XYZ file of C-alpha atoms in Angstrom:
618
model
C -57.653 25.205 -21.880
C -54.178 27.296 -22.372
C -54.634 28.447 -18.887
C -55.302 25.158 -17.001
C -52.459 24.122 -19.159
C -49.813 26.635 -18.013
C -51.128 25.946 -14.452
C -50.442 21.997 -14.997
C -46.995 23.215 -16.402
C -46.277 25.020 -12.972
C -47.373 22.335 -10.687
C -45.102 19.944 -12.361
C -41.975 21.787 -12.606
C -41.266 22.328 -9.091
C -40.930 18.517 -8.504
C -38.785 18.401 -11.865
C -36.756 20.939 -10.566
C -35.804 19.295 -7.550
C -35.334 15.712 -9.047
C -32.920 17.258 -11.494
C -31.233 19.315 -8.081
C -30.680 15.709 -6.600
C -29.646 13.849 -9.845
C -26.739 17.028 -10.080
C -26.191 16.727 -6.379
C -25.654 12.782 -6.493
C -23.336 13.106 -9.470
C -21.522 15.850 -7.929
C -21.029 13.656 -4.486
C -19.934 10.520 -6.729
C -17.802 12.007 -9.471
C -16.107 14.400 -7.091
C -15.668 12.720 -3.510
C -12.320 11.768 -2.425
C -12.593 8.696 -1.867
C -14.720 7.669 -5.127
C -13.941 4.528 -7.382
C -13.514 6.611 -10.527
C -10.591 8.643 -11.995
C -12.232 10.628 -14.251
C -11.888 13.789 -11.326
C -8.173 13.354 -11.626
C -7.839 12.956 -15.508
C -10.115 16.657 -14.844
C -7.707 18.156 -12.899
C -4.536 16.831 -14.937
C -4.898 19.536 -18.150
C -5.310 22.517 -15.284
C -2.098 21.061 -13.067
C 0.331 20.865 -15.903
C -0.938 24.638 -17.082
C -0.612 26.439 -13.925
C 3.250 25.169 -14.262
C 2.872 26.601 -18.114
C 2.822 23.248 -19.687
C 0.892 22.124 -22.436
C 0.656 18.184 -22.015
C 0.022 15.872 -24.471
C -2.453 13.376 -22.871
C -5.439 15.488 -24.222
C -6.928 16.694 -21.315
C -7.865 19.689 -22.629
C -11.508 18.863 -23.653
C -12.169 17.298 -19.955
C -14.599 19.379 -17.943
C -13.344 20.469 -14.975
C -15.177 19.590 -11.651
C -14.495 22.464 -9.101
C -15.167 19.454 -6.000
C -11.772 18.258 -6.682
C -10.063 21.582 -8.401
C -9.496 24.565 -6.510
C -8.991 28.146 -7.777
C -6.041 30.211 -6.020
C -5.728 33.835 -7.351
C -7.155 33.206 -10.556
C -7.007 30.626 -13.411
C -3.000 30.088 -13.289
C -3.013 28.548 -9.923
C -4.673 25.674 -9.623
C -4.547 23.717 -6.380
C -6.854 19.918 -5.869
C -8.692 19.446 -2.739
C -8.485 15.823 -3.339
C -8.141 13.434 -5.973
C -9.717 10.244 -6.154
C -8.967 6.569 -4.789
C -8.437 3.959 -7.050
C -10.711 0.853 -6.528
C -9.156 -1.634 -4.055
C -8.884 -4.046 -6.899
C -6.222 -1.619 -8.246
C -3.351 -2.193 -5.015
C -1.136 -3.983 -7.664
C -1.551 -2.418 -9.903
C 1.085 -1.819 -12.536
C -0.036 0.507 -15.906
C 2.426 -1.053 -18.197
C 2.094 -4.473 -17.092
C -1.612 -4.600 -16.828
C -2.973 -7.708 -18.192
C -6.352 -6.509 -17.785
C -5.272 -3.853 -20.311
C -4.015 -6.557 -22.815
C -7.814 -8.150 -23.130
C -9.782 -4.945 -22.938
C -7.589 -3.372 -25.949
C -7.311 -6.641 -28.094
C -3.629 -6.791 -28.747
C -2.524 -8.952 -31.008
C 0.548 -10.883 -29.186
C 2.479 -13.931 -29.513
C 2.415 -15.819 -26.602
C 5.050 -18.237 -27.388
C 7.420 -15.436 -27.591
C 6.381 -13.705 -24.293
C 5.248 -10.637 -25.868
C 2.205 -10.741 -23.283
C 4.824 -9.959 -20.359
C 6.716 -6.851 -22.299
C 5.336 -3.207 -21.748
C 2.640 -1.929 -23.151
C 1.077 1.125 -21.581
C -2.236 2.192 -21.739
C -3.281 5.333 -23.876
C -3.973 8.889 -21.781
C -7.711 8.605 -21.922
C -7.237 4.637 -19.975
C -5.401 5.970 -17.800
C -6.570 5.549 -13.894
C -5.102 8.758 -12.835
C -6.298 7.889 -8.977
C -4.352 7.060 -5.618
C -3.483 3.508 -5.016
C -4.201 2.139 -1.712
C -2.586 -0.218 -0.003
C -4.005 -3.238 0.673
C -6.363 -3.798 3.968
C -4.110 -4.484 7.078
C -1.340 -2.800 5.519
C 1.953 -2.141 7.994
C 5.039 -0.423 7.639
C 7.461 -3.083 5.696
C 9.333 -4.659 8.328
C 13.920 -3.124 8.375
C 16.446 -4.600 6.718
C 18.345 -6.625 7.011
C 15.772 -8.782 8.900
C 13.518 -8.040 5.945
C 15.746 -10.309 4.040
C 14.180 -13.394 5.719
C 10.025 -11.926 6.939
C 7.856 -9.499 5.621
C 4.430 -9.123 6.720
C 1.587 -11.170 5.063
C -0.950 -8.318 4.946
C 1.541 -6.699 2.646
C 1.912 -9.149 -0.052
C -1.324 -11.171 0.641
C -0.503 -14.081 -1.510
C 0.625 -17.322 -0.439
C 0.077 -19.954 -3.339
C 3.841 -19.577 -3.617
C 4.466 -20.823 -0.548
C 2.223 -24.028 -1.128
C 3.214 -24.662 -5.170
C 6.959 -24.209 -3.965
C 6.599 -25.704 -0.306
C 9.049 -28.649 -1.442
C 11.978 -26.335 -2.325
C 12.260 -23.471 0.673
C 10.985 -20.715 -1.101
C 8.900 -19.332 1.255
C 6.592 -20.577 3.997
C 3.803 -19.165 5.509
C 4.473 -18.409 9.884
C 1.995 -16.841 11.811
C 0.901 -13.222 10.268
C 4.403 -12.972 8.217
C 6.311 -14.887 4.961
C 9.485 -16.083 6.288
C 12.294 -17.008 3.458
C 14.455 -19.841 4.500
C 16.545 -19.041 1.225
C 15.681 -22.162 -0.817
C 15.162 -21.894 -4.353
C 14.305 -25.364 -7.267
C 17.670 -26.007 -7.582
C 19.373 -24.755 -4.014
C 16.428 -26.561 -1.560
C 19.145 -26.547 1.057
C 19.746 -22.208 0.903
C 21.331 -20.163 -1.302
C 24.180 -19.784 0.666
C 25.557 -22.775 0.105
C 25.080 -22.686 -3.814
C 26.562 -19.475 -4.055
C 29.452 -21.106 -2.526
C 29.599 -24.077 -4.841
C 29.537 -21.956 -7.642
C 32.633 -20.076 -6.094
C 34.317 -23.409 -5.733
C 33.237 -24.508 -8.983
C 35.281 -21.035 -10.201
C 38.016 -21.589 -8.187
C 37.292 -18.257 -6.478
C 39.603 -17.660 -3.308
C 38.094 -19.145 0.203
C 34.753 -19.962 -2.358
C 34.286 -16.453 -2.144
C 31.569 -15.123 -5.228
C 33.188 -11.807 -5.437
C 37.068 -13.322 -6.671
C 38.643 -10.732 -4.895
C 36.775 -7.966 -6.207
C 36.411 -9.029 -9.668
C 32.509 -10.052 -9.464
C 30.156 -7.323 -8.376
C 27.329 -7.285 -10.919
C 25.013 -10.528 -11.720
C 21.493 -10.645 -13.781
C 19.470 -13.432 -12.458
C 17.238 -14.399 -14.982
C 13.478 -16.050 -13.585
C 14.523 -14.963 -9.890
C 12.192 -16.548 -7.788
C 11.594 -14.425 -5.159
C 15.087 -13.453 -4.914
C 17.081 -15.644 -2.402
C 20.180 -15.837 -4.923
C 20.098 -11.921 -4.999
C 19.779 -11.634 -1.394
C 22.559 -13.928 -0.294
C 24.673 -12.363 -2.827
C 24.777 -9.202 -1.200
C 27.083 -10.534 2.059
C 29.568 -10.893 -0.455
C 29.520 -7.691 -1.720
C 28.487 -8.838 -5.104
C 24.511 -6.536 -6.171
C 22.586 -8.958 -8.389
C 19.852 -7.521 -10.787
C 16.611 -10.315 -9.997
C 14.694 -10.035 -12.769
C 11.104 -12.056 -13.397
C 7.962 -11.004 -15.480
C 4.725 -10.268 -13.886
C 3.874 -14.312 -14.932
C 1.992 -17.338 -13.539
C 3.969 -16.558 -10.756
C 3.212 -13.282 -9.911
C 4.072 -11.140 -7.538
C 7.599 -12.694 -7.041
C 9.463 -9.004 -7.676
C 6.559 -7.983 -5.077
C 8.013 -10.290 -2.547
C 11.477 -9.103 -3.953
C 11.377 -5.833 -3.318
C 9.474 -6.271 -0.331
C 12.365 -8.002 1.411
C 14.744 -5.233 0.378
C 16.624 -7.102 -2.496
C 17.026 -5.283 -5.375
C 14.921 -6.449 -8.341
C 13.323 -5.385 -11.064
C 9.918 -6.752 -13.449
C 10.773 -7.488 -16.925
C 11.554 -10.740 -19.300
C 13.460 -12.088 -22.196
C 10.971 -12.009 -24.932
C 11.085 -10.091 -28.271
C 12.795 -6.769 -26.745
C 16.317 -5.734 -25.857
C 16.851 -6.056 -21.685
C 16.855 -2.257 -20.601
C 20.878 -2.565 -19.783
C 23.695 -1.818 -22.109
C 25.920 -4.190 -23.473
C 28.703 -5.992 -21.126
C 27.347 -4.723 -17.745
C 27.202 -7.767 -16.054
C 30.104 -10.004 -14.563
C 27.537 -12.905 -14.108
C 24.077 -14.059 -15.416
C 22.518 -17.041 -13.829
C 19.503 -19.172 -14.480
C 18.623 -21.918 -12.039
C 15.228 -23.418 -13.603
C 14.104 -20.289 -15.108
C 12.276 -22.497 -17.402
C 13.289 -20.288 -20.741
C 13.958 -22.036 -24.101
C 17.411 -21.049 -24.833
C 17.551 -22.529 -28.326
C 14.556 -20.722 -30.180
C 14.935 -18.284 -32.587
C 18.610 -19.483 -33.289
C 19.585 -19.009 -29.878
C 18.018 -15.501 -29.597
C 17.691 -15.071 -26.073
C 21.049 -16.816 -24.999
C 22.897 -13.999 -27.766
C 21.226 -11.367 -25.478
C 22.843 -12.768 -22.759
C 25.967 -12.376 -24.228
C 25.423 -9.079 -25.214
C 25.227 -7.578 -21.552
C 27.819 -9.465 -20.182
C 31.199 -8.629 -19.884
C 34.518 -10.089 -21.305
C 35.129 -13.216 -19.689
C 31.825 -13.143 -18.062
C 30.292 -16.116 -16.687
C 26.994 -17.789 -17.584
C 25.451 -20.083 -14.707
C 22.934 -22.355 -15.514
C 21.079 -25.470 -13.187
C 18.914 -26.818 -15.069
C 18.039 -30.518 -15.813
C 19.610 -30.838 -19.452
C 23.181 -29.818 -17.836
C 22.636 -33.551 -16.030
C 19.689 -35.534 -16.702
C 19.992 -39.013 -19.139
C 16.290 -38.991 -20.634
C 16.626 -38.535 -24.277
C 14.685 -35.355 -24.618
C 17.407 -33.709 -21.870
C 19.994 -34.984 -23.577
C 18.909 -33.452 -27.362
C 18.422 -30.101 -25.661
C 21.614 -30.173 -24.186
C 23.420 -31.343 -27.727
C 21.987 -28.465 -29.537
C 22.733 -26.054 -26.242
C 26.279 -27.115 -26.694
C 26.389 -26.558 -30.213
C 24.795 -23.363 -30.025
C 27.354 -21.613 -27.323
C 30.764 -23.396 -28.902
C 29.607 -21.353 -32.083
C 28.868 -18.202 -29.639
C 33.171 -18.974 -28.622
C 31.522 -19.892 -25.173
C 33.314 -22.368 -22.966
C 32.434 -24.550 -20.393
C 34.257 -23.157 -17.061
C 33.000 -25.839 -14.692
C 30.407 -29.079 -14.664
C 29.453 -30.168 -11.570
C 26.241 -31.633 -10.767
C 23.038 -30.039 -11.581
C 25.061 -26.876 -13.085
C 27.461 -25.608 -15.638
C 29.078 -22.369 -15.901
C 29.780 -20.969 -19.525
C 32.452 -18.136 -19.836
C 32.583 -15.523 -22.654
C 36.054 -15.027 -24.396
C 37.890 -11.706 -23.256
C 38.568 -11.007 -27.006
C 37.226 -10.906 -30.595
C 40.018 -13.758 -31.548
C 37.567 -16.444 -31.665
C 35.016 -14.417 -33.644
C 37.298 -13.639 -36.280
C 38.431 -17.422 -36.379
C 35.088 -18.604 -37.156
C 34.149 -20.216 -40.837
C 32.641 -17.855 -43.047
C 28.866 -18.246 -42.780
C 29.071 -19.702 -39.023
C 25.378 -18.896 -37.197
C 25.210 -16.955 -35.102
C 26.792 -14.048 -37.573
C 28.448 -10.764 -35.896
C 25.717 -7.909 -35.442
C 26.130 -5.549 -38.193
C 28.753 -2.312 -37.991
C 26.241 0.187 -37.498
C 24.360 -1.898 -34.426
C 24.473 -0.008 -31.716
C 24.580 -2.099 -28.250
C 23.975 -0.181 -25.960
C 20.511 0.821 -27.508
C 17.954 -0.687 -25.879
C 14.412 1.306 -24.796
C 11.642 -0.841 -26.731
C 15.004 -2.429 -29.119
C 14.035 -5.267 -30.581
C 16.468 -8.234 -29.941
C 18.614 -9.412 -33.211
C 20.044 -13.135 -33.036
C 23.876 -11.932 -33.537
C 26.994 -11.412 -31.318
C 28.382 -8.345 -30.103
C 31.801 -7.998 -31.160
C 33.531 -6.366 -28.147
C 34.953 -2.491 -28.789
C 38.789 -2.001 -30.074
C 39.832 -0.709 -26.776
C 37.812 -3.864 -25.198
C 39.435 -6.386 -27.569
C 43.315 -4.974 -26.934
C 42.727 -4.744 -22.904
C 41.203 -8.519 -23.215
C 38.859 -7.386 -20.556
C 36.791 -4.571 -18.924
C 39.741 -2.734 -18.213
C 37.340 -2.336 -14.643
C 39.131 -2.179 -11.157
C 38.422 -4.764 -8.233
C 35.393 -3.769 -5.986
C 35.189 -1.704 -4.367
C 37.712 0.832 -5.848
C 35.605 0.897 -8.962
C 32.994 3.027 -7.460
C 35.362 5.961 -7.565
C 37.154 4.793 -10.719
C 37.061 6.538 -13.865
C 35.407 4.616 -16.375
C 37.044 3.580 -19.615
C 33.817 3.928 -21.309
C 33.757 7.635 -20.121
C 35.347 8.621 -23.237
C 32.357 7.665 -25.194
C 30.632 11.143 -23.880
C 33.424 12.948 -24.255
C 33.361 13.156 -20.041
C 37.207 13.626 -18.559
C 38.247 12.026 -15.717
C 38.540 15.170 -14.229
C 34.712 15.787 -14.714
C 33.566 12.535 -13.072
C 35.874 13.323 -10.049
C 34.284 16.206 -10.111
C 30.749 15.106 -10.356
C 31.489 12.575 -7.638
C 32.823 15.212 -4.787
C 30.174 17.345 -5.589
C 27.014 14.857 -5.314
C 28.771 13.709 -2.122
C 28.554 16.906 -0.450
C 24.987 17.166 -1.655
C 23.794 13.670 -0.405
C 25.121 14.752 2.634
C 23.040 17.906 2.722
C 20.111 15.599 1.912
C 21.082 13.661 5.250
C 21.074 16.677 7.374
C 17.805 17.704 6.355
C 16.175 13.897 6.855
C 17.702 13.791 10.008
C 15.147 14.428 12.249
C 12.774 11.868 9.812
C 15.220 8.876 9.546
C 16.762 6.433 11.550
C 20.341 3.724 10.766
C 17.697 1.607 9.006
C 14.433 3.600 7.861
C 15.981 3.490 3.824
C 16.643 0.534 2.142
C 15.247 1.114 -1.210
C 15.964 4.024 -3.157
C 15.493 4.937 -6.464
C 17.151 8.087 -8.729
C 15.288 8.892 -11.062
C 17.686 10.775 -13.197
C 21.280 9.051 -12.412
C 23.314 10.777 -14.768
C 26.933 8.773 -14.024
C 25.795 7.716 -10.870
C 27.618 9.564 -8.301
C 24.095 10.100 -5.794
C 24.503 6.270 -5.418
C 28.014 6.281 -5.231
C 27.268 8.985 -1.937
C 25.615 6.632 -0.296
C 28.474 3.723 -0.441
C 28.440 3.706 3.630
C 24.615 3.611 4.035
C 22.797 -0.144 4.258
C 20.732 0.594 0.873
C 20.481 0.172 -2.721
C 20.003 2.747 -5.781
C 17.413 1.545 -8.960
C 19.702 4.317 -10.887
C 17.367 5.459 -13.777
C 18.812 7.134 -17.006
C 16.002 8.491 -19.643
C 15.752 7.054 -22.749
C 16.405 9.965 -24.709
C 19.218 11.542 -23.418
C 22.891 9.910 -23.009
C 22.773 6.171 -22.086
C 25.404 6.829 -18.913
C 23.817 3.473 -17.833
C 26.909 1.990 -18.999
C 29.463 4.051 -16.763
C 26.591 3.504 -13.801
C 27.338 -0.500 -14.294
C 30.830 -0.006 -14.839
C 30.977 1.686 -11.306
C 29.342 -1.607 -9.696
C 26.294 0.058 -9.403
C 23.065 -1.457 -11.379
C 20.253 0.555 -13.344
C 17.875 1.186 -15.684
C 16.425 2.985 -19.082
C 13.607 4.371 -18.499
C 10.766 7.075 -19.719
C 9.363 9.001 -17.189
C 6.025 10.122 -19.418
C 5.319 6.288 -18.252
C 4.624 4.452 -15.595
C 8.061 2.347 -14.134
C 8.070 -1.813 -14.199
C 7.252 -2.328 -10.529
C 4.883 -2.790 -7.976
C 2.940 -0.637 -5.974
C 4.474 0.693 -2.691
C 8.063 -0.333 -3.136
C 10.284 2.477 -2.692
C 11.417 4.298 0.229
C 12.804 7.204 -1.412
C 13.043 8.747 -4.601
C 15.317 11.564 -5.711
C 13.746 13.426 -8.527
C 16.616 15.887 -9.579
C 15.386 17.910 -12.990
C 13.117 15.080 -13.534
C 9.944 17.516 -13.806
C 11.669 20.149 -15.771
C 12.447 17.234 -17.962
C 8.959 16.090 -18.734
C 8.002 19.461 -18.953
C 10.276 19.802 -22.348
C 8.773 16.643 -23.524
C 5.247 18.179 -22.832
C 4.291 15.233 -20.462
C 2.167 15.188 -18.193
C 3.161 16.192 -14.210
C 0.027 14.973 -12.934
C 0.820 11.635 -13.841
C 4.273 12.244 -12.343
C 3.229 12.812 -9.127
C 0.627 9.796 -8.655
C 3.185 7.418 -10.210
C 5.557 8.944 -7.774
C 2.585 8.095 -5.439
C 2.276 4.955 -6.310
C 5.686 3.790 -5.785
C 6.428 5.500 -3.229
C 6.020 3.532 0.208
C 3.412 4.983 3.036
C 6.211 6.978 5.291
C 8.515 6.856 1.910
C 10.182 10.090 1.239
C 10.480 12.132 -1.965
C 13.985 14.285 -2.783
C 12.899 17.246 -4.976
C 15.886 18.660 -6.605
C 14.320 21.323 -9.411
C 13.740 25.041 -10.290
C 11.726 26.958 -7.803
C 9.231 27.575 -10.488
C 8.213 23.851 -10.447
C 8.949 23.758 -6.648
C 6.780 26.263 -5.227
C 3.719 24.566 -7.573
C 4.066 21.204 -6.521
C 4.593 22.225 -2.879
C 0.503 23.322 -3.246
C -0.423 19.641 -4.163
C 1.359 18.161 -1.340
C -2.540 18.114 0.314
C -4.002 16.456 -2.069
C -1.463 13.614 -2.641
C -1.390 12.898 1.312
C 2.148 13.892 0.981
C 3.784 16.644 3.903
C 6.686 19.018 3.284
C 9.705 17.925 5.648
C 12.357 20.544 4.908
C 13.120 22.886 2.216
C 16.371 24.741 1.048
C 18.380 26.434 -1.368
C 19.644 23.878 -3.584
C 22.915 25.913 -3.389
C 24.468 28.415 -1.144
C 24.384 31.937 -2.806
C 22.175 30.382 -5.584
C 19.842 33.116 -7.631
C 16.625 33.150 -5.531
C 14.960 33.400 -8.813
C 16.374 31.029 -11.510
C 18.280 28.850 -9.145
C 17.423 24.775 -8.167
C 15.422 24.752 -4.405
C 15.369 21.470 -2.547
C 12.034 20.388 -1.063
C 11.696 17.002 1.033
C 8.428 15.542 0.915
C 7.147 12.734 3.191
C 4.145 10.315 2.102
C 1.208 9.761 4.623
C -0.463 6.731 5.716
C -3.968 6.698 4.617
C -6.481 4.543 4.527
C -5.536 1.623 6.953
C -6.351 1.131 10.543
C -5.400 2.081 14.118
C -3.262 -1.150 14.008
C -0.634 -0.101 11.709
C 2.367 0.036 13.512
C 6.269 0.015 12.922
C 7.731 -3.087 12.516
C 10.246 -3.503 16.026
């Protein structure tokens, strides 16, 4: 019986053995293709990238198997080079980490709604991480130049049109043919932008109705943008607005934003500080942005005030600055109440709008009766503090040397590119040492130019990003060029963000462990000076770097890696992997140590994944 037994035993493991050969083979094909669904081959590989550049990481990695179909050994354990990673699902082309509803209902967060917390960040832990390429959508082309971006962009890119029919009675948009033209009409400006931004000059008393007075206006926040017209007309008056709108019912307006060139950014007034430091903006405007000014004892319209500057200028179209109905008219009672106590005054009335302006000195502050709401933020309040900050329903009092000047002390666009700050003083900086700073990024932006040369064109950059902006001075380079810088300061080191703004510039905080408020594919070059060596002190991981870099990044999009040749010469063995190419690379300076010194390395992104009928836009 024991023999016929053992002989059963034999006959049945062969079989056995090759079912579990094809189970390991299928898992192996589907866990550890390219182009699989899945990022759990990425979240693999993550651990073994950030330790053959030394790094520990924090995203506990460490206990993830590695899969050797998408991990690579080169001359041992301590280089480790992908073959591939993996594809996000299609589902994922929008797909923003921090912003992620999706996230929001799978984690159960408990948010108020009424307070907007639903459209702040909240990013998802390591282990939810998707740690996978992001395609672009199917029929994907090569954005379309500015400045005729301004008024097209192709419909494959931004498939989504229920703008163009909710909106289709106020010009937002309208749907031609295989593009989205913009006829610059927004709720309150059906007839263009253009000719609002005027009135408001007029309304000013501006010279020739000209936005900029002179010089005086650059920056503007405009708060529930649309998809941007306001900022986009703007800019042929010299004047850079910040368009800011949350990722909300109507989605994918930044998308359109940014797709058209115009500089904008995703984010909303809810419980948390705006990610800009206090009086950086000459303007803020609101036409319809459909925002409740007057809860929380005026909470939102105090945060307002915080980031503008002395004798700044709040525009606002919006029903209760004209309409008779008795629910209008309350609003605007209380509305008026609410900004005399703020020392607001009314600048203009005209219409459908009414301009506030902020007093160029404490005076009025200090004349206010004792116990007046809203009271002056406490002593030790710092304003310019603002990564994940909540908001506090109190005015910032302006600074001493703000409060004797009885103004920004700024000079007239566009001499106050090259102006010393009178914030600089705050970091101890000279005006010596920004001069300095200034001549010397110059001459390395134009190093950067020589080596793109071959790559670029007058009009192949329009939206740039630097990822670590210090004072600025990489965007202040590029002054001549037909683009615009998303200057990025890190949240934990010195908030230059201020001297950035002051230079007519516009920025952001911003922590580069996590994934950056914006869409998918909407960046046509990032500069990434010290940004890796930076993570690497925080223990971060540079995996999830690189594929947010990825993600972005525009197909054709170029990435400017400024860093030690340590970090270099590792990420320059991913560049595979990521679909990226190497373009150039250099000595960061001439004569530098050709061990400890910075290299230069100037990466290109591929297009993948799309068709034979992806062409440049003409």
């Amino acid at each position: 019986m024991r023999g016929r037994a053992d002989g059963g035993q034999k006959k049945h493991l062969v079989p056995a053995i090759c079912a579990a050969l094809l189970i390991l083979g299928f898992l192996f094909f589907y866990y550890g293709g390219s182009q699989s669904q899945h990022g759990s081959s990425a979240m693999d590989y993550g651990s073994k990238f950030s330790r053959s550049l030394g790094w520990g990481g924090n995203n506990d990695l460490d206990a993830t198997k590695t899969d050797d179909s998408t991990a690579g050994q080169e001359d041992g354990d301590d280089n480790i080079s992908p073959k591939s990673f993996p594809v996000c699902d299609d589902r994922y082309t929008e797909l923003i980490p921090c912003l992620d509803r999706n996230l929001i209902y799978q984690t159960h967060l408990k948010l108020d709604l009424s307070l907007m917390e639903h459209y702040e960040r909240h990013c998802p832990q390591p282990e939810r991480r998707f740690n996978c390429l992001i395609p672009p959508p199917p029929g994907y082309k090569i954005p379309i130049k500015w400045p005729k971006s301004r008024d097209e962009v192709w419909q494959a890119n931004i498939p989504h049109t229920h703008l163009a029919h909710e909106k289709s009675d106020q010009n937002w948009m309208i749907v031609k043919g295989d593009k989205i033209n913009f006829p610059g009409g927004g709720t309150h400006f059906h007839y263009g932008a253009d000719k609002y931004i005027a009135s408001i000059a007029n309304m000013l008393n501006f010279p020739n109705n000209v936005i900029n007075n002179e010089g005086k206006l650059r920056t503007v926040l405009d708060v529930g943008c649309g998809v941007a017209s306001f900022g986009g007309y703007l800019l042929a008056s010299d004047v850079i607005a910040m368009s800011l709108a949350p990722n909300d019912v109507h989605q994918n307006q930044i998308q359109f934003a940014l797709e058209r060139g115009i500089p904008a950014y995703l984010g909303v007034l809810g419980t948390r500080r705006l990610p800009y430091p206090s009086r950086s903006f000459e303007l803020a405007h609101c036409s319809r942005c459909r925002i409740d000014w007057l809860q929380r004892e005026g909470i939102l319209l105090l945060e307002l005030d915080r980031i503008l500057r002395p004798g700044g200028y709040f525009a606002y179209s919006s029903p209760e600055a004209y309409a008779q109905d008795e629910e209008d008219l309350r609003i605007w009672k209380k509305m008026s109440a609410l900004v005399e106590r703020m020392c607001w005054k009314i600048a203009a009335k005209q219409n459908q709008t009414v301009i506030w302006v902020k007093p160029p000195t404490n005076d009025c502050y200090m004349d206010r009766a004792p116990g007046t709401k809203p009271p002056l933020c406490k002593t030790d309040d710092d304003p310019d503090a603002v990564w994940g900050v909540k908001m506090e329903a109190c005015i910032t009092p302006y600074s001493e040397q703000n409060h004797k000047t009885g103004g920004s002390g700024l000079a007239p666009w566009p001499a106050r590119l090259t102006t010393p700050s009178p914030r600089l003083a705050d970091f101890g900086y000279s005006a010596e040492s920004f001069e300095k700073d200034t001549d010397v990024w110059q001459k390395r932006v134009d190093n950067y130019w020589n080596l793109l040369g071959p790559k670029i064109g007058p009009n192949t950059l329009r939206n740039l990003m630097d990822m670590k902006a210090n004072m600025g001075s990489f965007s202040a380079a590029l002054k001549d060029k037909d683009v615009w810088v998303m200057n990025v300061v890190p949240e934990d080191g010195p908030n230059t963000l201020k001297l950035i703004f002051d230079r007519g510039l516009i920025g952001t905080v911003h922590d580069w462990c996590e994934s950056f408020s914006t869409y998918p594919r909407t960046y046509d070059l990032l500069h990434a000076w010290t940004v890796f060596s930076s993570i690497e002190k925080k223990g971060c991981s540079a995996e999830d770097l690189l594929l947010e870099i990825d993600r972005i990044l525009r197909p054709t999009g170029f990435v400017i890696l400024r860093d030690s040749r340590t970090i270099v010469d590792s990420i320059k063995k991913h560049l595979a992997a990521l679909h990226w190419e190497s373009v150039a690379e250099a000595d960061a300076e001439p004569n530098s140590d050709p061990e400890d010194g910075e290299a230069i390395l100037l990466i290109q992104k591929k297009l993948w994944l799309v068709d034979e009928s992806l062409k440049d836009s003409r």
